[in-house]
Structure formats: structure tokens, C-alpha cells
mmCIF file of C-alpha atoms in Angstrom:
data_model
loop_
_atom_site.group_PDB
_atom_site.id
_atom_site.type_symbol
_atom_site.label_atom_id
_atom_site.label_comp_id
_atom_site.label_asym_id
_atom_site.label_seq_id
_atom_site.Cartn_x
_atom_site.Cartn_y
_atom_site.Cartn_z
ATOM 1 C CA MET A 1 3.105 22.355 -20.034
ATOM 2 C CA PRO A 2 2.155 18.912 -18.160
ATOM 3 C CA SER A 3 0.945 15.792 -19.352
ATOM 4 C CA LEU A 4 -2.727 14.688 -19.113
ATOM 5 C CA LEU A 5 -0.719 11.792 -16.624
ATOM 6 C CA GLN A 6 0.363 14.828 -14.824
ATOM 7 C CA LYS A 7 -2.368 17.076 -14.332
ATOM 8 C CA LYS A 8 -3.151 18.101 -10.922
ATOM 9 C CA PHE A 9 -6.474 18.138 -9.250
ATOM 10 C CA SER A 10 -7.793 21.129 -7.386
ATOM 11 C CA TYR A 11 -6.362 21.086 -3.778
ATOM 12 C CA SER A 12 -9.171 19.870 -1.108
ATOM 13 C CA PHE A 13 -8.030 18.128 2.361
ATOM 14 C CA ASN A 14 -11.509 16.226 3.780
ATOM 15 C CA TYR A 15 -9.510 13.292 5.473
ATOM 16 C CA ALA A 16 -9.850 10.917 3.217
ATOM 17 C CA SER A 17 -7.291 8.745 4.910
ATOM 18 C CA LEU A 18 -9.449 8.608 7.916
ATOM 19 C CA ALA A 19 -12.648 7.561 5.905
ATOM 20 C CA ILE A 20 -10.423 4.920 4.373
ATOM 21 C CA ALA A 21 -9.223 3.339 7.544
ATOM 22 C CA ALA A 22 -13.113 3.530 8.718
ATOM 23 C CA LEU A 23 -13.898 1.427 5.607
ATOM 24 C CA ASN A 24 -11.221 -1.272 6.462
ATOM 25 C CA VAL A 25 -12.474 -1.282 10.300
ATOM 26 C CA VAL A 26 -16.417 -2.083 8.893
ATOM 27 C CA ALA A 27 -15.266 -4.421 6.268
ATOM 28 C CA PHE A 28 -13.565 -6.762 9.217
ATOM 29 C CA ILE A 29 -16.300 -6.428 11.635
ATOM 30 C CA LEU A 30 -18.297 -7.733 8.437
ATOM 31 C CA THR A 31 -16.263 -10.194 7.110
ATOM 32 C CA GLY A 32 -13.847 -11.255 9.516
ATOM 33 C CA SER A 33 -15.440 -13.576 11.964
ATOM 34 C CA GLY A 34 -18.412 -16.405 12.395
ATOM 35 C CA ARG A 35 -20.543 -17.193 9.761
ATOM 36 C CA ASN A 36 -19.567 -14.071 7.493
ATOM 37 C CA ALA A 37 -15.654 -15.038 7.233
ATOM 38 C CA ASN A 38 -16.384 -17.176 3.827
ATOM 39 C CA LEU A 39 -16.925 -13.259 2.550
ATOM 40 C CA GLN A 40 -13.550 -13.116 2.398
ATOM 41 C CA TYR A 41 -12.636 -15.794 -0.039
ATOM 42 C CA ILE A 42 -15.379 -13.468 -2.362
ATOM 43 C CA PHE A 43 -13.727 -9.890 -1.804
ATOM 44 C CA GLY A 44 -10.188 -11.327 -0.785
ATOM 45 C CA LEU A 45 -8.159 -11.499 -3.905
ATOM 46 C CA GLN A 46 -8.089 -15.375 -4.757
ATOM 47 C CA PRO A 47 -6.595 -16.338 -8.129
ATOM 48 C CA VAL A 48 -8.958 -18.858 -9.253
ATOM 49 C CA LEU A 49 -12.140 -17.171 -8.396
ATOM 50 C CA PHE A 50 -10.677 -14.071 -10.285
ATOM 51 C CA VAL A 51 -9.238 -15.843 -13.119
ATOM 52 C CA LYS A 52 -12.179 -18.649 -13.801
ATOM 53 C CA GLY A 53 -14.772 -17.094 -11.682
ATOM 54 C CA ARG A 54 -14.516 -13.980 -12.863
ATOM 55 C CA TYR A 55 -14.573 -11.952 -9.948
ATOM 56 C CA TYR A 56 -12.942 -8.913 -10.807
ATOM 57 C CA TRP A 57 -13.798 -6.522 -7.946
ATOM 58 C CA GLN A 58 -11.114 -8.472 -5.929
ATOM 59 C CA LEU A 59 -8.484 -6.034 -7.094
ATOM 60 C CA LEU A 60 -10.177 -3.301 -5.179
ATOM 61 C CA THR A 61 -11.688 -5.169 -2.235
ATOM 62 C CA TYR A 62 -8.931 -7.141 -1.308
ATOM 63 C CA MET A 63 -7.287 -4.214 0.482
ATOM 64 C CA PHE A 64 -10.354 -3.382 2.556
ATOM 65 C CA MET A 65 -10.189 -7.253 3.903
ATOM 66 C CA HIS A 66 -7.734 -8.276 6.950
ATOM 67 C CA GLY A 67 -7.265 -11.783 8.632
ATOM 68 C CA SER A 68 -6.843 -10.637 12.382
ATOM 69 C CA TRP A 69 -7.016 -7.782 14.529
ATOM 70 C CA SER A 70 -3.479 -7.518 14.673
ATOM 71 C CA HIS A 71 -3.237 -7.278 10.794
ATOM 72 C CA LEU A 72 -6.047 -4.739 10.942
ATOM 73 C CA LEU A 73 -4.330 -2.292 13.686
ATOM 74 C CA SER A 74 -0.880 -2.499 12.042
ATOM 75 C CA ASN A 75 -1.819 -1.566 8.674
ATOM 76 C CA MET A 76 -4.220 1.144 9.816
ATOM 77 C CA ILE A 77 -1.403 2.309 12.199
ATOM 78 C CA GLY A 78 0.848 2.864 9.129
ATOM 79 C CA LEU A 79 -2.313 4.289 6.928
ATOM 80 C CA LEU A 80 -2.884 7.089 9.486
ATOM 81 C CA PHE A 81 0.436 7.685 10.488
ATOM 82 C CA PHE A 82 2.020 8.265 6.917
ATOM 83 C CA GLY A 83 -1.493 8.852 4.939
ATOM 84 C CA LEU A 84 -2.637 11.847 6.953
ATOM 85 C CA TYR A 85 0.779 13.395 6.119
ATOM 86 C CA VAL A 86 0.650 12.631 2.228
ATOM 87 C CA GLU A 87 -2.776 13.769 2.102
ATOM 88 C CA LYS A 88 -2.593 17.024 3.575
ATOM 89 C CA ARG A 89 0.411 18.193 1.466
ATOM 90 C CA THR A 90 -0.962 16.191 -1.897
ATOM 91 C CA GLY A 91 -4.648 16.751 -1.397
ATOM 92 C CA SER A 92 -7.366 14.388 -0.893
ATOM 93 C CA LYS A 93 -8.254 13.672 -4.068
ATOM 94 C CA GLU A 94 -4.742 12.863 -5.148
ATOM 95 C CA PHE A 95 -4.338 10.718 -1.895
ATOM 96 C CA ILE A 96 -7.095 8.568 -2.959
ATOM 97 C CA LEU A 97 -5.883 8.386 -6.591
ATOM 98 C CA PHE A 98 -2.537 7.325 -5.062
ATOM 99 C CA TYR A 99 -3.865 4.685 -2.346
ATOM 100 C CA LEU A 100 -6.347 3.351 -4.751
ATOM 101 C CA LEU A 101 -3.974 3.106 -7.931
ATOM 102 C CA CYS A 102 -0.828 1.474 -5.754
ATOM 103 C CA GLY A 103 -3.202 -0.992 -4.149
ATOM 104 C CA ILE A 104 -4.598 -2.188 -7.327
ATOM 105 C CA PHE A 105 -1.377 -2.834 -8.790
ATOM 106 C CA CYS A 106 -0.025 -4.839 -5.954
ATOM 107 C CA GLY A 107 -2.863 -6.777 -6.084
ATOM 108 C CA ALA A 108 -2.246 -7.073 -10.003
ATOM 109 C CA ALA A 109 1.205 -8.059 -9.725
ATOM 110 C CA SER A 110 0.411 -10.875 -6.695
ATOM 111 C CA LEU A 111 -1.990 -12.108 -8.603
ATOM 112 C CA GLY A 112 0.447 -12.629 -11.903
ATOM 113 C CA ILE A 113 2.638 -14.217 -9.509
ATOM 114 C CA TYR A 114 0.523 -16.714 -7.665
ATOM 115 C CA VAL A 115 -0.911 -17.648 -11.742
ATOM 116 C CA LEU A 116 2.549 -18.160 -12.526
ATOM 117 C CA SER A 117 3.735 -20.243 -9.918
ATOM 118 C CA GLY A 118 0.771 -22.587 -9.638
ATOM 119 C CA TYR A 119 -0.826 -21.004 -6.105
ATOM 120 C CA TRP A 120 -4.559 -20.863 -7.293
ATOM 121 C CA GLY A 121 -5.888 -21.574 -4.171
ATOM 122 C CA VAL A 122 -4.354 -18.514 -2.166
ATOM 123 C CA VAL A 123 -6.151 -15.685 -0.978
ATOM 124 C CA LEU A 124 -4.534 -12.149 -0.695
ATOM 125 C CA VAL A 125 -6.183 -9.743 1.955
ATOM 126 C CA GLY A 126 -5.150 -6.556 3.449
ATOM 127 C CA ALA A 127 -3.949 -3.095 3.027
ATOM 128 C CA SER A 128 -0.030 -3.291 3.404
ATOM 129 C CA GLY A 129 1.259 -2.830 -0.253
ATOM 130 C CA ALA A 130 -0.717 0.077 -0.403
ATOM 131 C CA VAL A 131 0.753 1.290 3.150
ATOM 132 C CA TYR A 132 4.074 0.367 1.954
ATOM 133 C CA ALA A 133 3.547 2.766 -1.267
ATOM 134 C CA LEU A 134 2.676 5.618 1.000
ATOM 135 C CA LEU A 135 5.527 4.866 3.357
ATOM 136 C CA LEU A 136 7.871 5.691 0.086
ATOM 137 C CA LEU A 137 5.929 8.624 -1.009
ATOM 138 C CA PHE A 138 5.811 10.207 2.806
ATOM 139 C CA ALA A 139 9.995 9.592 2.225
ATOM 140 C CA VAL A 140 9.588 11.388 -1.255
ATOM 141 C CA ILE A 141 7.550 14.206 0.061
ATOM 142 C CA PHE A 142 9.537 14.654 3.128
ATOM 143 C CA PRO A 143 13.035 13.128 2.558
ATOM 144 C CA ARG A 144 14.498 14.750 5.657
ATOM 145 C CA SER A 145 11.994 13.204 8.015
ATOM 146 C CA THR A 146 12.490 10.987 10.732
ATOM 147 C CA VAL A 147 10.567 8.081 12.031
ATOM 148 C CA PHE A 148 10.732 6.751 15.222
ATOM 149 C CA ILE A 149 10.432 2.652 15.599
ATOM 150 C CA PHE A 150 8.399 1.215 18.257
ATOM 151 C CA GLY A 151 8.516 5.318 19.396
ATOM 152 C CA LEU A 152 12.141 5.017 20.251
ATOM 153 C CA ILE A 153 14.676 4.326 17.605
ATOM 154 C CA PRO A 154 15.065 7.540 15.008
ATOM 155 C CA VAL A 155 15.195 6.327 11.848
ATOM 156 C CA PRO A 156 15.737 8.571 8.776
ATOM 157 C CA ALA A 157 12.428 8.018 6.197
ATOM 158 C CA PRO A 158 14.499 7.382 2.972
ATOM 159 C CA LEU A 159 16.457 4.680 5.104
ATOM 160 C CA LEU A 160 13.772 3.040 6.493
ATOM 161 C CA ILE A 161 12.501 2.387 2.861
ATOM 162 C CA ALA A 162 15.924 0.533 2.211
ATOM 163 C CA ILE A 163 15.550 -1.310 5.523
ATOM 164 C CA TYR A 164 12.134 -2.387 4.951
ATOM 165 C CA ALA A 165 12.875 -3.460 1.232
ATOM 166 C CA GLY A 166 15.922 -5.372 2.304
ATOM 167 C CA MET A 167 13.540 -7.124 5.090
ATOM 168 C CA ALA A 168 10.968 -8.109 2.509
ATOM 169 C CA VAL A 169 14.093 -9.603 0.044
ATOM 170 C CA PHE A 170 15.470 -11.370 2.786
ATOM 171 C CA ASP A 171 12.234 -13.124 4.274
ATOM 172 C CA GLN A 172 11.312 -13.485 0.527
ATOM 173 C CA ALA A 173 14.637 -15.456 -0.467
ATOM 174 C CA PHE A 174 14.365 -17.744 2.472
ATOM 175 C CA GLY A 175 11.152 -18.467 3.181
ATOM 176 C CA MET A 176 10.987 -16.425 6.506
ATOM 177 C CA ASN A 177 7.440 -14.940 8.046
ATOM 178 C CA GLN A 178 5.599 -17.628 6.101
ATOM 179 C CA GLY A 179 2.092 -16.142 5.308
ATOM 180 C CA VAL A 180 3.168 -12.593 4.613
ATOM 181 C CA ALA A 181 2.840 -11.480 1.257
ATOM 182 C CA HIS A 182 6.637 -10.058 1.126
ATOM 183 C CA LEU A 183 6.350 -9.583 -2.864
ATOM 184 C CA THR A 184 3.248 -7.624 -2.472
ATOM 185 C CA HIS A 185 5.399 -5.015 -0.035
ATOM 186 C CA LEU A 186 7.871 -5.294 -2.488
ATOM 187 C CA SER A 187 5.137 -4.424 -5.027
ATOM 188 C CA GLY A 188 4.029 -1.425 -3.089
ATOM 189 C CA PHE A 189 7.644 0.306 -3.255
ATOM 190 C CA ALA A 190 7.328 -0.435 -6.796
ATOM 191 C CA ALA A 191 3.857 1.200 -7.464
ATOM 192 C CA ALA A 192 4.818 4.131 -5.276
ATOM 193 C CA TRP A 193 8.337 4.568 -7.423
ATOM 194 C CA ILE A 194 6.630 4.309 -10.776
ATOM 195 C CA PHE A 195 3.944 6.709 -10.151
ATOM 196 C CA CYS A 196 6.518 9.092 -8.385
ATOM 197 C CA LEU A 197 8.442 8.892 -12.055
ATOM 198 C CA VAL A 198 4.752 9.112 -14.075
ATOM 199 C CA ARG A 199 3.181 11.636 -12.137
ATOM 200 C CA TYR A 200 5.271 13.736 -10.704
ATOM 201 C CA GLY A 201 8.619 13.142 -12.654
ATOM 202 C CA VAL A 202 10.794 13.155 -9.814
ATOM 203 C CA ASN A 203 13.477 9.967 -9.223
ATOM 204 C CA PRO A 204 13.367 9.247 -5.522
ATOM 205 C CA ILE A 205 17.073 8.052 -5.426
ATOM 206 C CA ARG A 206 17.416 11.821 -7.223
ATOM 207 C CA VAL A 207 15.283 13.384 -4.254
ATOM 208 C CA TRP A 208 17.212 11.339 -1.565
ATOM 209 C CA LYS A 209 20.414 12.294 -3.079
ATOM 210 C CA ASP A 210 19.808 15.911 -2.877
ATOM 211 C CA ALA A 211 18.343 15.758 0.528
ATOM 212 C CA PHE A 212 21.405 14.988 2.558
ATOM 213 C CA ARG A 213 23.929 16.591 0.152
#
């Protein structure tokens, strides 16, 4: 008998991934430019405001904020490409639970790192942590799938996880691509990994090994 943490929702598919993408676009239009740009400091995740100002909603709202159109576009492509497949397989309720929990986990992990490192003034925005989590879950659900990088280079989904994780570790260790939240990306992988273990009772490594035996 499954535990409460593994209790399944009734299946329904309502294009929640499209709705989340639309919310991101609306949020960017409202906060991304002009006199409304300061709203990113209110709804993005900023340690000094979260801890000292008690802006606790930032753990949720930061993932709907983006710093530029290119930042927004890259995340929304990932959300829709991987999210629609995941949502169709898991159902919209499960998809929303996964997406929001992973995004909150990424925010909390990043917040802890920033506070411990003394980066009180940094502002974290973007859905990339949740999107990286979606990528890992996609690779667990569809372990034999192939993703075409730039529409040309075929890469097995599990291998793509390893490549992205390696790049994030390398960039973080050697200070490459500064301004990109590499630890948030890694937190996305960690969040999805924990979700798979707790919610589904599966180990991604075992799934991938079994898929390519």
C-alpha cells in the first residue's frame, strides 16, 4: 500500500505547462522593464528582503521572474518542450506539484548558499531550476528518448543530464558564465532526484541502467 507521500492524484490533462508559461510571460511584461523593473526586487528572491523583510512569498514568485527576453525564452522553450511530455504522462496535478515543489526547493537551496556566503544583495530570478528538474524527470520517464541539441545533434536524455550537470559543476568551480545560477541548476537536478525517490520510489540511475541493458 503506497504511503501518503506516494498517493496518486486522479488523472487529468489541462495544459498546465502552457498556463505556467503564460504566467511567466505576463510576469515579465509587468515587471521586466521601465518603472516596473523594481518589482523584480519584490518578487525575485533577494536574501536581505526574504530574511530581514520577511518577503516569504519570494520562494514561489522568483521562478516567474526573468531578467531579459532571452532568459525568458530559453526557459520557456525548456518548460514547454519537456513539460508537455511530462504533464501528459503524469497528469496536470502531479505536474504542478512537481514543478512548484522543485522550484521552491531550488530557491531555498540557493537562498541558504547566498546567506552562508554573505551575498545578501543578490537577486535570484528565473525558472531554470524548475526546468532542469523537468529535464531530469523527463529522462526518468522516457529514458530511451533522444534530445536533438540545436535541432541537429542527437543526445540520449540521460546523457544530456550528465552533460548539463558536468557543465554546471565546471562553470561553478572555475567561475565561468558569471551571472548564471549554476548551483540553482544543480539544485533542480537534486530536487527532481529526491522527488523520484520519495514520490515514485525509483532511483534514476537504476532506471537508466535498466533502460540500456
